[in-house]
Amino acid sequence: MSTPVTVLAVEGELSIYRAADLCAEWREAIAPDTALVLDLAEVSECDTAGVQLLLAAARRLEQGGGSLQLRAPSAPVCDALATLGLQARFAHEGEPA
């Protein structure tokens, strides 16, 4: 039996200004034993609130037996993760989780 995969694209800001909306959207997509792939190619800004959302989603998925993968994280996402020393925490699509 294969793990269900849900793909969500995030465009624009992954920031405090969109945190509540993104949190609600992602919460609906998170189900037990689901692999969530976030396409982050079109993210124009990522702040610590955005990184907190990624961490919370990963934790919730892992608790339910699922996983989070990032697809094509943009430079702002990569920079935010690197600044916080978290780039190794998130698998990129095609890499092991």
XYZ file of C-alpha atoms in Angstrom:
97
model
C 0.000 0.000 0.000
C 1.475 3.354 -0.993
C 1.458 6.500 1.085
C -0.992 9.149 -0.158
C 0.792 12.259 -1.432
C -0.666 15.759 -1.265
C 1.068 18.572 -3.164
C 0.449 22.213 -2.256
C 2.041 25.181 -3.988
C 2.889 28.282 -1.976
C 3.222 31.555 -3.857
C 4.253 34.950 -2.530
C 5.178 35.366 1.093
C 5.771 32.568 3.568
C 5.652 35.025 6.429
C 3.883 36.295 9.523
C 1.437 38.152 7.287
C 0.087 34.900 5.828
C 0.762 32.552 8.728
C -2.852 32.097 9.852
C -4.145 31.445 6.334
C -1.356 29.038 5.437
C -1.683 27.224 8.758
C -5.393 26.628 8.142
C -4.784 25.478 4.557
C -2.017 23.088 5.550
C -3.976 21.754 8.521
C -6.716 20.639 6.114
C -4.144 18.861 3.940
C -2.501 16.994 6.820
C -3.925 13.547 7.393
C -2.438 10.487 9.091
C 0.122 8.610 6.993
C 0.217 11.358 4.352
C 3.252 12.691 2.540
C 2.845 16.431 2.100
C 4.937 18.047 -0.621
C 5.150 21.827 -0.474
C 6.142 23.413 -3.766
C 8.028 26.515 -2.655
C 9.465 27.629 -5.996
C 7.338 30.792 -6.080
C 7.936 31.954 -2.496
C 9.207 35.520 -2.624
C 9.873 36.021 1.099
C 10.333 33.711 4.067
C 10.671 34.863 7.663
C 10.899 33.028 10.978
C 7.116 32.667 11.134
C 7.276 30.868 7.787
C 9.966 28.557 9.099
C 7.880 27.917 12.225
C 4.986 26.878 9.968
C 7.258 24.427 8.166
C 8.477 22.996 11.478
C 4.945 22.679 12.881
C 3.696 20.969 9.716
C 6.629 18.550 9.718
C 6.093 17.706 13.390
C 2.362 17.149 12.958
C 2.890 14.958 9.902
C 5.609 12.909 11.606
C 3.393 12.362 14.664
C 0.737 10.901 12.362
C 3.165 8.683 10.469
C 3.513 11.023 7.500
C 6.271 13.203 6.126
C 6.954 16.670 4.741
C 9.082 17.323 1.695
C 9.965 20.609 0.067
C 9.868 20.925 -3.702
C 12.120 23.502 -5.321
C 12.507 25.826 -2.322
C 13.205 29.361 -3.539
C 16.282 31.327 -2.538
C 14.421 33.170 0.275
C 13.316 29.831 1.773
C 16.819 28.363 1.492
C 18.319 31.512 3.023
C 15.909 31.475 5.979
C 16.543 27.791 6.656
C 20.312 28.271 6.374
C 20.284 31.323 8.654
C 18.494 29.273 11.310
C 20.662 26.193 10.745
C 17.661 24.125 9.621
C 18.462 23.303 6.002
C 19.243 19.669 6.896
C 15.930 19.326 8.798
C 13.841 19.304 5.636
C 14.092 16.765 2.849
C 13.786 18.029 -0.673
C 11.628 16.034 -3.023
C 13.660 13.136 -4.350
C 15.840 12.997 -1.231
C 15.228 10.727 1.740
C 13.201 12.307 4.546
